[in-house]
């Protein structure tokens, strides 16, 4: 009897307005079906997997499959996601990247560990100023530009000087580790830097230190821009990445496979020969519909493609770009993403 009654009470509590329990406490995924009965929070399946590895601080239970004692339900009622957010996220620095449900595991795991295990954002913590947070020194594995292998390098990040330096030191091959892609512009060219570290904490700390340095730079450069407008500019946000095939400007050239990244903020479709390339091969600016930009799921007249695969034509005022997608699903995803940029103001 209690079993069913308690389950109903618990699910009611998960849906209760004003508790924040209807979204995962750690990644925001709607409809969490799991909970940490030690922390008093409702979480999604993926985050529950991370909590399971932290028995010192968390204890995972399924809302639907496990038995819940009345006292535990009372505990959940007295705590919950909003309560936990106020406690464990009291002092999250503005530049700190809070992962969402589509983000990779290393970011999510370190966010959960930083909150509950290390208590990095508790109210009692003294906030680091972004300038000192944006300075860091250490070893990372860097992917060589010419010889395509990872080499151990000493990196120095200085927010005060606004630079990221690395030094050639040891040369070793890479084993299993966590990666970070840094995309930046140097002399008008887009450059990718790929770095790795064996420890997930180390790579996420680097990631946030780079964000802190960039935040510090933006604060000084644009002192009058309000913070909510500054934060999205901290890192490039690629709304879509993946392979497509493209032809040349005459549209008669052979199609070549390229790696594409769509940057909605800068309104650019950037392409690389390989996903890990340091420099981009080219980029296409994507304007608004009323400026003559359009996406179509068919070919321009006079262009024919031998392969029976879905295509995309990106119409710009200067030329039409033709892309071949791997399958119908990819074609739809790319068209939706491109249309999203074209319709955005
Ligand atoms: Zn989650």
PDB file of C-alpha atoms in Angstrom, residues 31 40 50 69 78 92 95 104 171 188 193 208 210 213 219 222 230 241 266 283 317 326 343:
ATOM      1  CA  UNK A  31      11.192  15.157 -16.541  1.00  0.00           C
ATOM      2  CA  UNK A  40      17.585  15.712  -1.929  1.00  0.00           C
ATOM      3  CA  UNK A  50      27.638  10.244 -12.552  1.00  0.00           C
ATOM      4  CA  UNK A  69      10.238   5.250   2.854  1.00  0.00           C
ATOM      5  CA  UNK A  78      12.200  19.678   2.537  1.00  0.00           C
ATOM      6  CA  UNK A  92      29.013  30.265  -9.654  1.00  0.00           C
ATOM      7  CA  UNK A  95      32.210  32.967 -16.880  1.00  0.00           C
ATOM      8  CA  UNK A 104      29.789  15.951 -23.138  1.00  0.00           C
ATOM      9  CA  UNK A 171      57.503  14.920 -26.932  1.00  0.00           C
ATOM     10  CA  UNK A 188      41.855  37.001 -39.711  1.00  0.00           C
ATOM     11  CA  UNK A 193      43.819  24.267 -31.064  1.00  0.00           C
ATOM     12  CA  UNK A 208      36.902  27.726 -17.486  1.00  0.00           C
ATOM     13  CA  UNK A 210      40.138  30.379 -20.789  1.00  0.00           C
ATOM     14  CA  UNK A 213      40.414  35.259 -19.416  1.00  0.00           C
ATOM     15  CA  UNK A 219      34.782  43.406 -19.483  1.00  0.00           C
ATOM     16  CA  UNK A 222      33.202  46.767 -23.481  1.00  0.00           C
ATOM     17  CA  UNK A 230      28.681  39.555 -22.663  1.00  0.00           C
ATOM     18  CA  UNK A 241      28.942  20.492 -36.740  1.00  0.00           C
ATOM     19  CA  UNK A 266      28.953  35.222 -36.095  1.00  0.00           C
ATOM     20  CA  UNK A 283      33.759  30.262 -44.637  1.00  0.00           C
ATOM     21  CA  UNK A 317      23.457  37.103 -53.127  1.00  0.00           C
ATOM     22  CA  UNK A 326      25.086  11.665 -45.739  1.00  0.00           C
ATOM     23  CA  UNK A 343      15.636  33.777 -39.715  1.00  0.00           C
TER      24      UNK A 343
END
